Coordinates of C-alpha atoms in Angstrom, one line a residue:
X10 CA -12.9 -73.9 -103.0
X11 CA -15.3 -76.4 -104.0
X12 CA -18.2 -74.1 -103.6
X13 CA -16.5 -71.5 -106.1
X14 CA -16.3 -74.2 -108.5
X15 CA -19.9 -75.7 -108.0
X16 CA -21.2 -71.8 -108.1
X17 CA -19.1 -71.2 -111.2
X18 CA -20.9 -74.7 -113.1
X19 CA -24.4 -73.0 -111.9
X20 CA -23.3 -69.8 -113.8
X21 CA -22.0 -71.1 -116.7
X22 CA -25.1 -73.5 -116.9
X23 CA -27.2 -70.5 -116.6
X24 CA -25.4 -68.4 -119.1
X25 CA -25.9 -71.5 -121.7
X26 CA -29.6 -71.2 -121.6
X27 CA -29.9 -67.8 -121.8
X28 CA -27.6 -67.7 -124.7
X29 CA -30.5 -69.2 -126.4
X30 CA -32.3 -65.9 -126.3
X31 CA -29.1 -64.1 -126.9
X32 CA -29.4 -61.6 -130.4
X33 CA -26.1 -63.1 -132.6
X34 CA -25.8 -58.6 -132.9
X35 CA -25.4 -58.0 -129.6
X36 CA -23.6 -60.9 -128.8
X37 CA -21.0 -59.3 -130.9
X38 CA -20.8 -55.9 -129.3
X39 CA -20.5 -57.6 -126.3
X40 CA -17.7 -60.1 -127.3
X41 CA -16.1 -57.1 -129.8
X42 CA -12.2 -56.2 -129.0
X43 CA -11.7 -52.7 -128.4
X44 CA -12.0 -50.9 -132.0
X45 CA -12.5 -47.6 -133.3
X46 CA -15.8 -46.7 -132.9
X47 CA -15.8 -47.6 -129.4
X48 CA -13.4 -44.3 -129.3
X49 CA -15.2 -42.3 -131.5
X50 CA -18.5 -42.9 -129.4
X51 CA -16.5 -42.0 -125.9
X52 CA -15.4 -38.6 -128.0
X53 CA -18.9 -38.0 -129.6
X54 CA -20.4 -38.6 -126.0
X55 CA -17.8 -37.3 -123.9
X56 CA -17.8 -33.5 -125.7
X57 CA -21.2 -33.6 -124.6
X58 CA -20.0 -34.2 -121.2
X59 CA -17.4 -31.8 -121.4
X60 CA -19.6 -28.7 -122.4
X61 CA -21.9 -29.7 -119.6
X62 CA -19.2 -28.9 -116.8
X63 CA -18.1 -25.8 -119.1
X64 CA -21.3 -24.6 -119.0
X65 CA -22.6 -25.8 -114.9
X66 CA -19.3 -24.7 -113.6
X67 CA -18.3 -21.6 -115.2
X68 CA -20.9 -19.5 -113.4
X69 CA -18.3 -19.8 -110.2
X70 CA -15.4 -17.4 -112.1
X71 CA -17.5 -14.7 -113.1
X72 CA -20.2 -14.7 -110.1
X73 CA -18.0 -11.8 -108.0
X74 CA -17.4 -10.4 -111.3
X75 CA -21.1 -9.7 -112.1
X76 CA -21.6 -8.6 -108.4
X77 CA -19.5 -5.6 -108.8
X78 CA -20.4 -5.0 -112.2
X79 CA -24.5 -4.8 -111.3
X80 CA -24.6 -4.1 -107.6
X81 CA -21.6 -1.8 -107.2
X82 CA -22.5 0.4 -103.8
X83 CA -19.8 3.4 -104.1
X84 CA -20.7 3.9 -99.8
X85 CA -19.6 0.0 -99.4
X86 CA -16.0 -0.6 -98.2
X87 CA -16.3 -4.0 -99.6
X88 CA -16.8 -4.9 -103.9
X89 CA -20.5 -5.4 -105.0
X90 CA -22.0 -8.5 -104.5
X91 CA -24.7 -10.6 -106.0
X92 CA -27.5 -10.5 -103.3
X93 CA -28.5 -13.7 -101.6
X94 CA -31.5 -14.4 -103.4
X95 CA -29.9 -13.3 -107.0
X96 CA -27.1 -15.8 -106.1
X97 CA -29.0 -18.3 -105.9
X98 CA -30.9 -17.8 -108.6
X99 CA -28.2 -17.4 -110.8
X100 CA -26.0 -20.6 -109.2
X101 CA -29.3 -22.8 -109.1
X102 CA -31.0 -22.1 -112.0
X103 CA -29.1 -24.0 -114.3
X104 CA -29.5 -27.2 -111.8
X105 CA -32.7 -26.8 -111.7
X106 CA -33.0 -27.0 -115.7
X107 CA -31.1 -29.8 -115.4
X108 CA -33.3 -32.0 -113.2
X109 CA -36.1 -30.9 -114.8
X110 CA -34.1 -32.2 -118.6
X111 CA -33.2 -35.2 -116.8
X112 CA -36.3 -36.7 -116.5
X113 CA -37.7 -35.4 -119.6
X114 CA -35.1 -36.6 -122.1
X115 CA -34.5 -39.8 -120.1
X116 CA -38.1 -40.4 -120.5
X117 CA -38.4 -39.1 -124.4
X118 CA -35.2 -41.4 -125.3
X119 CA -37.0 -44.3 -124.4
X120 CA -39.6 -43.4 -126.4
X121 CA -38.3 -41.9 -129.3
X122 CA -35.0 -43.5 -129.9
X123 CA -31.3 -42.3 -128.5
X124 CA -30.6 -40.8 -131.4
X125 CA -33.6 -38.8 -132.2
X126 CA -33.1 -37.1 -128.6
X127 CA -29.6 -36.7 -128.5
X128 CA -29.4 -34.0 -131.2
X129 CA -31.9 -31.8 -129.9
X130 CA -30.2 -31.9 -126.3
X131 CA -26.6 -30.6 -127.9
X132 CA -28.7 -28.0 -130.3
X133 CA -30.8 -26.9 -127.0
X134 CA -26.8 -26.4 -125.2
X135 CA -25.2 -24.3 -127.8
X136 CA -28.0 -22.0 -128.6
X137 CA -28.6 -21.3 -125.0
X138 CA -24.7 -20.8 -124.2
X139 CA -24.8 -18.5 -126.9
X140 CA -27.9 -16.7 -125.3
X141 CA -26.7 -16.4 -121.8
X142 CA -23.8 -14.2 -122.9
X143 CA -25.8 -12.0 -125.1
X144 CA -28.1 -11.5 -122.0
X145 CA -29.7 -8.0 -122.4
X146 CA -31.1 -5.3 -120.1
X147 CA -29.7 -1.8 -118.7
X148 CA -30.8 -2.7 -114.8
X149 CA -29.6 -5.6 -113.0
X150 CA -32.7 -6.7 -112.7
X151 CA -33.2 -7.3 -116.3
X152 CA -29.8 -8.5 -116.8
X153 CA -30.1 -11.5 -114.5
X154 CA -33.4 -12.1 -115.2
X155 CA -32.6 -13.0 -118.9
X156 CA -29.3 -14.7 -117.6
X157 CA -31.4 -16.7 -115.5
X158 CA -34.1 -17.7 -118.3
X159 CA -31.1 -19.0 -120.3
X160 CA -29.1 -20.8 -118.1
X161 CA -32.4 -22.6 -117.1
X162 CA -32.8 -23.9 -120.6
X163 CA -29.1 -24.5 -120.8
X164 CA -29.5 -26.7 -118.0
X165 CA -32.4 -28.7 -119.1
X166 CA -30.4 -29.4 -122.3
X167 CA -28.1 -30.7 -120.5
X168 CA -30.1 -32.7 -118.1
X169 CA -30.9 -34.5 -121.5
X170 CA -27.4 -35.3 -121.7
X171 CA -26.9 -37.5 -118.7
X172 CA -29.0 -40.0 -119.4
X173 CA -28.6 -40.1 -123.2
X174 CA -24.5 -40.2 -123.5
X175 CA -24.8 -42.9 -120.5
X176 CA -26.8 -45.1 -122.2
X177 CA -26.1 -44.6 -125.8
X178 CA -22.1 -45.6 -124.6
X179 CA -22.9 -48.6 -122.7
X180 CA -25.3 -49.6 -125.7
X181 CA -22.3 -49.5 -127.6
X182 CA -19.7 -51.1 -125.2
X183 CA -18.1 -54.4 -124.5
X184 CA -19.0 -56.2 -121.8
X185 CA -15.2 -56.0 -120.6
X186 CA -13.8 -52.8 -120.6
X187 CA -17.8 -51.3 -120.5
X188 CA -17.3 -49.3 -117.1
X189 CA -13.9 -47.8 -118.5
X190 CA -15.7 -46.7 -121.7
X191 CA -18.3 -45.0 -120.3
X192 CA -16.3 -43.6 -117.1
X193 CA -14.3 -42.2 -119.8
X194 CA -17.4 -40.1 -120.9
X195 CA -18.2 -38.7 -117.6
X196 CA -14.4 -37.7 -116.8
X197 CA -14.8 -35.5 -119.6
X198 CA -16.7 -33.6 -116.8
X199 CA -13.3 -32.7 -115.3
X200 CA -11.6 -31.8 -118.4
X201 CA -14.3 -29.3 -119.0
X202 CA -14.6 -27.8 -115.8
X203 CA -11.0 -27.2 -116.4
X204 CA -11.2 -26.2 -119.2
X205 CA -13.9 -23.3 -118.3
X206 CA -11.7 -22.2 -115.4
X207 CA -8.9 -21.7 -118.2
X208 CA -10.9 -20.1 -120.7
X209 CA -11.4 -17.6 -118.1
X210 CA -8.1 -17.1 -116.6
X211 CA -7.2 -16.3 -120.7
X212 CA -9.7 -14.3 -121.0
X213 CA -10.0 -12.0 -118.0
X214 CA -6.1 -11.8 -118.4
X215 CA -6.8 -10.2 -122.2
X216 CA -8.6 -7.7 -120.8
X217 CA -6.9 -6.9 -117.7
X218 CA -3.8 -6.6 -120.3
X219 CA -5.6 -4.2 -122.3
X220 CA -7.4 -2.5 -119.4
X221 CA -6.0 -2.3 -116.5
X222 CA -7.5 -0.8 -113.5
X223 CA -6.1 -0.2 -109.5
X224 CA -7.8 -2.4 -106.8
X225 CA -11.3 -1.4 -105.2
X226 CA -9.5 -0.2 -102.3
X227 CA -8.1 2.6 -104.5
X228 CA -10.5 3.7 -106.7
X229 CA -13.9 2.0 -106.2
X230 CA -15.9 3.3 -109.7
X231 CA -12.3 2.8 -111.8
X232 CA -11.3 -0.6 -110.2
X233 CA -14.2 -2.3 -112.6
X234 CA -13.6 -0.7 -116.2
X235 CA -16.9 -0.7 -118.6
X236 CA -15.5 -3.4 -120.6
X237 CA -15.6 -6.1 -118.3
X238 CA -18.9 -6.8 -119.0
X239 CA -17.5 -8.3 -122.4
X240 CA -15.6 -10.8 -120.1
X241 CA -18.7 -12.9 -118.4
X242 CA -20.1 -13.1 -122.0
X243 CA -17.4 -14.3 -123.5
X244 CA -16.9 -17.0 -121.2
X245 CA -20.0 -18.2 -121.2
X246 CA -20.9 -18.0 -125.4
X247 CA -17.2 -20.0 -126.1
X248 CA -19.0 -23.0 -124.4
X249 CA -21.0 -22.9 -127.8
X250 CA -18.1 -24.4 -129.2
X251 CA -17.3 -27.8 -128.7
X252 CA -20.9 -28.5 -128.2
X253 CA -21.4 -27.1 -132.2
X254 CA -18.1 -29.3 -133.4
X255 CA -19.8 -32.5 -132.1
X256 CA -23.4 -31.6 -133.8
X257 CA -22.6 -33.5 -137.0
X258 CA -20.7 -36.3 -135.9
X259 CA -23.9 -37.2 -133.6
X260 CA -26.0 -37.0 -136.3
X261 CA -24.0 -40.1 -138.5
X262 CA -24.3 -42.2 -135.6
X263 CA -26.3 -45.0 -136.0
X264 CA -29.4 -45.4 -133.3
X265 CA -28.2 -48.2 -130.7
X266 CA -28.7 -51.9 -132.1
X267 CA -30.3 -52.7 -128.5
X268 CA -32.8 -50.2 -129.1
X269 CA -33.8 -51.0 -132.5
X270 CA -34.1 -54.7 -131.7
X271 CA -34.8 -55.0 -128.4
X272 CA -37.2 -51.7 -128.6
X273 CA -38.2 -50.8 -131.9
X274 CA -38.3 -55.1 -132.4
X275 CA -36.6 -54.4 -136.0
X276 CA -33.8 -56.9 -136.0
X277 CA -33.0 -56.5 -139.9
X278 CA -32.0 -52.5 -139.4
X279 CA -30.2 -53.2 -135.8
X280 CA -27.8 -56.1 -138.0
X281 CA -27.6 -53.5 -140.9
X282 CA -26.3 -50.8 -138.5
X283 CA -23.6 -52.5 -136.3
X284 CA -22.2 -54.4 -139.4
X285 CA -21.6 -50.8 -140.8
X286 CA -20.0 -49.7 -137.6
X287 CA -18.2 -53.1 -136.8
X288 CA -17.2 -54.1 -140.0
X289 CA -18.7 -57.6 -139.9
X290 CA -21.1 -59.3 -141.3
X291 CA -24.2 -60.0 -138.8
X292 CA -27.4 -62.2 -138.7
X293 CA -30.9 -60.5 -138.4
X294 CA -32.9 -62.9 -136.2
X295 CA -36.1 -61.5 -136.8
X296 CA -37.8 -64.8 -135.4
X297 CA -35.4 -64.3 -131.6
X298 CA -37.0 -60.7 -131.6
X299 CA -40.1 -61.6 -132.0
X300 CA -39.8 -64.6 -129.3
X301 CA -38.2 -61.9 -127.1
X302 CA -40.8 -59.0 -127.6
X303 CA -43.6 -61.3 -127.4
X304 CA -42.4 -62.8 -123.9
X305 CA -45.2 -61.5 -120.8
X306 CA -42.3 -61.3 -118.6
X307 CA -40.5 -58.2 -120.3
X308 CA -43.6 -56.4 -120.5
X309 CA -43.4 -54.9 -117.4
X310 CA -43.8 -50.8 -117.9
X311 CA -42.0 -48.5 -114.7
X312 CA -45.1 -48.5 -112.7
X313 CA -45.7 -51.9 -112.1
X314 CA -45.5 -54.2 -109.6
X315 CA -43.2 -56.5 -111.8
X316 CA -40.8 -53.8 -112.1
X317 CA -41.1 -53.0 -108.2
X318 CA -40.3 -56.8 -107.5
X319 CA -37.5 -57.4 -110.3
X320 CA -35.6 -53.8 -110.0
X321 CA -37.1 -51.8 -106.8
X322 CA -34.5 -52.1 -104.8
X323 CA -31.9 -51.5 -107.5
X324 CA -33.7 -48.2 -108.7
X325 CA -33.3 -47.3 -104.3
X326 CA -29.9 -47.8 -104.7
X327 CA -29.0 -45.6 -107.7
X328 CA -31.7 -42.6 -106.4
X329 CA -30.4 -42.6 -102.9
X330 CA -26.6 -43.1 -103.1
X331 CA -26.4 -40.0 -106.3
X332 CA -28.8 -37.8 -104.0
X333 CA -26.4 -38.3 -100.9
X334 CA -23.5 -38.1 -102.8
X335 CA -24.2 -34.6 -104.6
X336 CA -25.5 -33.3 -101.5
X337 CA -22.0 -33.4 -100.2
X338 CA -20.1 -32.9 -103.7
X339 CA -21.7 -29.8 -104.4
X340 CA -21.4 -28.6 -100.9
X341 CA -17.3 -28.7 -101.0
X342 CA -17.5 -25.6 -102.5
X343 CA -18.8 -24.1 -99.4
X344 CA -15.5 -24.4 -97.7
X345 CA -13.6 -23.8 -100.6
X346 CA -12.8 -20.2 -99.9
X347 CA -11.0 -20.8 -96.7
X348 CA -9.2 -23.3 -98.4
X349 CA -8.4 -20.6 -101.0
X350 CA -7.8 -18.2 -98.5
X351 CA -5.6 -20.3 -96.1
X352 CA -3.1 -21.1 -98.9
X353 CA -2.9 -17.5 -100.0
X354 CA -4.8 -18.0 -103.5
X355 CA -7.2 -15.6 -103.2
X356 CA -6.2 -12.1 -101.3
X357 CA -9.6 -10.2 -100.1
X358 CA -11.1 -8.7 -102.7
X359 CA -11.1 -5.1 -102.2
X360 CA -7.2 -5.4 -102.4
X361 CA -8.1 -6.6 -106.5
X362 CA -9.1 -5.2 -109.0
X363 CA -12.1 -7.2 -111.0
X364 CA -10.4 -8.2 -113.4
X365 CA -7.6 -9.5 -111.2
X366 CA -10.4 -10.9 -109.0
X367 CA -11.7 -13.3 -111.7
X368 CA -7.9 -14.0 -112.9
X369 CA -7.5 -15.5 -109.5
X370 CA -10.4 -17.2 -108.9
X371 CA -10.1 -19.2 -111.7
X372 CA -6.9 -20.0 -111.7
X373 CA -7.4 -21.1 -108.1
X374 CA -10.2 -23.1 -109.8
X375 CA -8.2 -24.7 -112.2
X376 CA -5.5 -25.9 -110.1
X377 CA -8.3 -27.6 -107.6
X378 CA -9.5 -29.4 -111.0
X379 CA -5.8 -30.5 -112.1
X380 CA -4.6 -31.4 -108.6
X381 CA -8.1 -33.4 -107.4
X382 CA -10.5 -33.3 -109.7
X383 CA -9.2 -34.4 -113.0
X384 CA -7.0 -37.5 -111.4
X385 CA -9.9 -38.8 -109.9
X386 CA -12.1 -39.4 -112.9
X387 CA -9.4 -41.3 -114.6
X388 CA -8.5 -43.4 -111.8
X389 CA -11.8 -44.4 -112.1
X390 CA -11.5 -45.1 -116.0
X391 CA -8.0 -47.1 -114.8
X392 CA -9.7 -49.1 -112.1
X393 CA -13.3 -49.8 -112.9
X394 CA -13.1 -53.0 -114.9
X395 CA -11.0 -54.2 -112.0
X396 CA -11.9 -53.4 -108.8
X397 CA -16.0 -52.9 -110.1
X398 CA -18.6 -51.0 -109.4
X399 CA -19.6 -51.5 -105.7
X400 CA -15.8 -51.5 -104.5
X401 CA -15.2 -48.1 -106.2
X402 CA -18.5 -46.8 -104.9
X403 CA -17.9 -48.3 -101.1
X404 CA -14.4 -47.0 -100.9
X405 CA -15.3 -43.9 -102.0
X406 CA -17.8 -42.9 -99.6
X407 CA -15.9 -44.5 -96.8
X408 CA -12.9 -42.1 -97.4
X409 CA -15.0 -39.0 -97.7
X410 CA -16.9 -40.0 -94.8
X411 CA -12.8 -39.8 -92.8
X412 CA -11.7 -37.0 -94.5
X413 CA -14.7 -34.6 -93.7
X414 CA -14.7 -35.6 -90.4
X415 CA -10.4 -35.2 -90.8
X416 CA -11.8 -31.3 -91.9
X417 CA -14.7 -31.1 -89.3
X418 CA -13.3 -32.1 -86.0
X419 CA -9.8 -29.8 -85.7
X420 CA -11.9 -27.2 -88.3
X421 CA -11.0 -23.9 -86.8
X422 CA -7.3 -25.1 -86.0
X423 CA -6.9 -26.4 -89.7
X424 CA -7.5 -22.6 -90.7
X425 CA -4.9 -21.1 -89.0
X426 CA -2.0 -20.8 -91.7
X427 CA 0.6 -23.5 -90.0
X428 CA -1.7 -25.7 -90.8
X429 CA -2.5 -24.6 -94.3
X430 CA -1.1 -27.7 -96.0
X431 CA -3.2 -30.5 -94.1
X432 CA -5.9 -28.3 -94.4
X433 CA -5.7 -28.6 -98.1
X434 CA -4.7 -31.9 -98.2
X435 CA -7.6 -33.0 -96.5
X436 CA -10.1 -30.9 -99.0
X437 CA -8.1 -32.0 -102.4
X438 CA -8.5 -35.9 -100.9
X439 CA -11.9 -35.6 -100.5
X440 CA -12.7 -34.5 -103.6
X441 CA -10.2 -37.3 -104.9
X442 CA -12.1 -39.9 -103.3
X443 CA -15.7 -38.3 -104.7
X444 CA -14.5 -38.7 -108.3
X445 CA -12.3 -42.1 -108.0
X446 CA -15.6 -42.9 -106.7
X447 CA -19.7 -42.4 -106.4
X448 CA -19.2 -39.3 -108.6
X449 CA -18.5 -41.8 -111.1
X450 CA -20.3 -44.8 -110.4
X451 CA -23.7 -43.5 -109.8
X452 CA -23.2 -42.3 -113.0
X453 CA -22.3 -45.5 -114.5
X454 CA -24.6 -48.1 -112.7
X455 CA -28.0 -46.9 -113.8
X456 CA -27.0 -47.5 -117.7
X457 CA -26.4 -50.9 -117.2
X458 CA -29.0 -52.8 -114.7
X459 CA -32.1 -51.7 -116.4
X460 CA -34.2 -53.0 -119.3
X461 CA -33.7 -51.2 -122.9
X462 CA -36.8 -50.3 -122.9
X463 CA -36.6 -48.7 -119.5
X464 CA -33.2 -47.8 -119.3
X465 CA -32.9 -44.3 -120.1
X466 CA -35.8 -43.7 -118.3
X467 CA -34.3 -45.0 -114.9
X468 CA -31.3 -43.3 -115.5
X469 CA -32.6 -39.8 -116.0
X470 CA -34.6 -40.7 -112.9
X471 CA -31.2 -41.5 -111.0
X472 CA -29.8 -38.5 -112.2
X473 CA -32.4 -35.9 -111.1
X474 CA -32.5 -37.5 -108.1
X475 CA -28.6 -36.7 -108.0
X476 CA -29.6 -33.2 -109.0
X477 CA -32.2 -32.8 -106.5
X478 CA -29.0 -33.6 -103.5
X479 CA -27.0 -31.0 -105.8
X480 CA -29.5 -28.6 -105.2
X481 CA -29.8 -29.3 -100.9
X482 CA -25.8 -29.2 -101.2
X483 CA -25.5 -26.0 -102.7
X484 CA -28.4 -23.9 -101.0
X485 CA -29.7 -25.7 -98.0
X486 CA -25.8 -25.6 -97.3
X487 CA -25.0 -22.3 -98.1
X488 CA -27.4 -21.2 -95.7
X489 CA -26.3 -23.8 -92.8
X490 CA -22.8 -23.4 -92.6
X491 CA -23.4 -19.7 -92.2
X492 CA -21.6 -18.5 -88.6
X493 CA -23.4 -19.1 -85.6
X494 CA -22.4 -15.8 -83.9
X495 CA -25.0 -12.7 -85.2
X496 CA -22.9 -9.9 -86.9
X497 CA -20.3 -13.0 -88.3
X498 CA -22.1 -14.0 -91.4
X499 CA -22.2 -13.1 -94.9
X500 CA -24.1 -10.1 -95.5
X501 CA -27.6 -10.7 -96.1
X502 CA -28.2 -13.9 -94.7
X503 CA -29.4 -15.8 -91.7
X504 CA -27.3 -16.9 -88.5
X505 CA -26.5 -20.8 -89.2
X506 CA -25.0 -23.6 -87.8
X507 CA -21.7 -23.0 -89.3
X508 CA -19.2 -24.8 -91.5
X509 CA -17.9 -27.6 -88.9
X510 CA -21.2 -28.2 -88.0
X511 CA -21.9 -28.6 -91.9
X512 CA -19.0 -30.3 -92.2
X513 CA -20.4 -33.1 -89.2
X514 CA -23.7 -33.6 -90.7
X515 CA -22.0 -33.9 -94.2
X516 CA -19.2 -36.8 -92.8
X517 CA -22.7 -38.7 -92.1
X518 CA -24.8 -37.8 -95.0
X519 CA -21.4 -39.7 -96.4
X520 CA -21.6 -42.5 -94.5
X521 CA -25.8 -43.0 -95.5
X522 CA -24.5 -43.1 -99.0
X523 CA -22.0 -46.1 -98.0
X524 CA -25.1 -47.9 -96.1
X525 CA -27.2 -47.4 -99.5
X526 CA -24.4 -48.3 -101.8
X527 CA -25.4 -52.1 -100.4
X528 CA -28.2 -52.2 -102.9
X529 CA -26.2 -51.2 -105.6
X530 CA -25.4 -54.6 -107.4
X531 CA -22.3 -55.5 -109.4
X532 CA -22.0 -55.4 -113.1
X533 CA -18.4 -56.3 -114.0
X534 CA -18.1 -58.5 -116.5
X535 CA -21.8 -59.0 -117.6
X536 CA -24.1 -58.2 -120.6
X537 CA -26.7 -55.9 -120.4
X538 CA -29.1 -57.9 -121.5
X539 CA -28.3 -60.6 -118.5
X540 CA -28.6 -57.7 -116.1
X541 CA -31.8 -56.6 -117.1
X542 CA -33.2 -60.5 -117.3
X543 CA -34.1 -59.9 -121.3
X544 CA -32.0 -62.9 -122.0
X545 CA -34.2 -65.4 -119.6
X546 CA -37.8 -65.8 -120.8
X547 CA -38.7 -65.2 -117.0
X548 CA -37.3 -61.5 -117.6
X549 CA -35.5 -62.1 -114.1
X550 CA -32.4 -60.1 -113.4
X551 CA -28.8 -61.6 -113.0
X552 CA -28.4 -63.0 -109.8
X553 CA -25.2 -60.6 -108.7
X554 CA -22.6 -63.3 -106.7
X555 CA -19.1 -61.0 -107.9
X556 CA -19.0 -59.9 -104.6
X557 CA -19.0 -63.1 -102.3
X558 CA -17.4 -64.5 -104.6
X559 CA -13.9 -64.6 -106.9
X560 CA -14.5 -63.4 -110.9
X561 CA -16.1 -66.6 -113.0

């Protein structure tokens, strides 16, 4: 016990001198009780948030849809399908965008401001939304062309919005409940992936209503009706909408006080702004700016050695464990049709019609999001402040790592349908244990150990990094877990390794991210400002001892 205690003096000693550098302005946001801008700033970020799932993971419900709608083969005994290449172009497109937004807008809100940025990303979202469903063209080649053109800026809009909303709320954010509040934004994820499979379970059930048509098996031309093209449209322009609601409420937000003071260097505005939003009168402390700005050791840019010694290792861990961990995220859904299939969800598709096709897949869709998905994030938003960061993170990969090797090792036996509800057990735990877990943290960390100055940046970098695994999950994947057997696999593509084998490399792809996670420090409990060292005139970083030790 005695070293606790003597630890615990060494803290507190150290906190007391750094206080002296300490801005009275963001002392307060730090020390302020939960209030109601820290709600309306999880709302204003978090319906980002949500029409960035709407619009990423919509694409799954209408993909069959628009394969038998462009690439109907009257000969085939089998519905149109999106060719391999056109697949991919259409599912990867929009991650692409993103990656390439990521590092862009993380960069330019460094730069420019938050707030400057984070208009033009929501702006960029609901005018390409829009422009995906009015896609034009009378050959599927000119249709998914323009589709792809779209959802490519779509993405990169919404690239913009990872780093931005992350930052922007845990600028905002107590030091206490920080992690809930901005875990809060990114569940929004799940709400809006659920809601896009809803929106199309409404919609595709409108139309079946008013057009109904027999199963392809049936009538092969008449089993798609004209007017279903109206259906993938629709889905994806109604993502316009919350994105357009938010516009104006992001615009009366005032730019972060850490960014204006600790930035910009102009304490008198940052005071001005948070006693507006807090409701209290605050101090300007032009003269503890300028001591702060003028300080060698925070001068450090992202390509120096400085930054290399002080937050290397950290900017490892956030790259490495949200590439690993979206390689096998985004690879779930590679298995997800046996899952579907296994539980009776989703009959074959030549005994559907189109409509009834896309009914079913989203509503499959949805009830993966409200079983698994959804609980997960607000776990997460329950736990954070509690458990912390690395603990989260740890246990997260650890139980992925068990339950896709509990999917991997008795694979073909879990198929069979006795075993149907083990077999989906094991898949909705695993994407349990992503979300109450590295799917949230990775997005969490990286707005909180890194300099103002730098912070965006970093984060955007974490994130396209994350994207970049997205992208080997989803393709390099798709391609892999192909059968092993020539003749078994999905038309148009190469023999592979299959999906137990996937699943095997996955389980340790799973296990890497736990081994990274180790230089992921914890930030329960701590100011930004001690994290990133801008309190200590030596511009060190916090010297994280949470985990050895109990909470001081």
């Amino acid at each position: 016990m005695l070293p606790y205690v003597l630890l615990a003096c060494l803290v507190t000693a150290f906190e007391g001198l750094a206080l002296g550098m300490a801005l009275e302005v963001l002392t307060a946001l730090d020390r302020a009780k939960t209030q109601w801008y820290h709600f309306t700033a999880i709302v204003i970020a978090g319906m980002g948030f949500f029409t960035d799932a709407y619009d990423l993971f919509c694409i799954s419900t209408v993909t069959k849809l628009l394969g038998r709608l462009y690439y109907f083969d009257p000969t085939s005994p089998k519905p149109g399908t999106l060719p391999p290449n056109v697949s991919a172009a259409v599912n990867g497109v929009a991650l692409c965008g993103t990656l390439v937004g990521q590092l862009f807008f993380g960069w330019l809100g460094d730069k420019l401001g938050r707030k400057k940025v984070y208009g033009v990303t929501l702006l960029l979202m609901v005018i390409c939304s829009i422009a995906s469903g009015l896609s034009f063209g009378h050959t599927a080649k000119s249709v998914m062309t323009t589709l792809c053109f779209f959802r490519f800026w779509l993405g990169f809009g919404i690239g913009g919005d990872y780093p931005l909303s992350a930052t922007i709320m845990s600028e905002y954010a107590n030091k206490r409940t920080r992690g809930a509040f901005i875990a809060a934004v990114f569940a929004m994820q799940g709400t809006g992936i659920l809601a896009g499979a809803t929106v199309s379970i409404i919609v595709s059930a409108a139309f079946n209503n008013a057009y109904p048509r027999p199963p392809y098996s049936e009538d092969k031309a008449g089993s798609t009706p004209p007017q279903a093209d109206f259906v993938w449209r629709l889905v994806f322009m109604i993502g316009a909408v919350p994105a357009l609601l938010t516009y104006y409420w992001r615009m009366k937000m005032p730019e972060t006080a850490r960014y204006t003071a600790l930035v910009e260097g102009n304490a008198k505005q940052a005071a001005l702004d948070m006693t507006r939003v807090m409701e209290v009168e605050l101090n300007a402390e032009q003269e503890k700016v300028d001591k702060i700005l003028s300080s060698r050791a925070l001068k450090y840019g992202l390509f120096s050695g400085e930054f290399v010694r002080k937050h290397g290792l950290h900017l490892l861990g956030t790259t490495s464990t949200w590439f690993l961990l979206d390689i096998a995220f985004y690879s779930q859904n590679l298995f997800q049709k046996d899952v579907l299939t296994a539980i009776d969800w989703l009959p074959k598709a030549a005994t559907m019609s189109a409509l009834e096709e896309v009914f079913k897949i989203s509503r499959a869709q949805a009830l993966i999001a409200l079983c698994s998905t959804v609980p997960g994030y607000w776990f997460t938003v329950a736990f954070i402040d509690i458990l912390g960061r690395f603990k989260i993170q740890l246990m997260g990969f650890f139980m992925m790592t068990v339950f896709m090797f509990g999917l991997a090792v008795p694979y073909d036996t879990l198929k069979e349908k006795k075993h149907r509800i083990t077999f989906v057990v094991l898949y909705a735990f695993t994407f349990f244990f992503a979300n109450f877990g590295p799917n949230s943290t990775t997005f969490i960390v990286p707005a909180e150990i890194f300099p103002a100055r730098l912070r965006s940046t970093c984060h955007g970098i974490s994130a396209a990094a994350g994207k970049l695994g997205a992208i080997v999950g989803t393709f390099g994947f798709l391609y892999a877990s192909q059968s092993s057997r020539e003749g078994t696999q999905d038309q148009g593509y190469p023999t592979g390794i299959g999906v137990r084998g996937s699943l095997i490399i996955l389980a340790c792809v799973n296990a890497a991210g736990a081994l990274f996670t180790l230089l992921v420090p914890e930030t329960k409990g701590k100011s930004l400002e001690d994290l990133s060292g801008e309190n200590d005139s030596t511009g060190l970083p916090y010297n994280f001892t949470d985990r050895v030790g109990p909470d001081l």
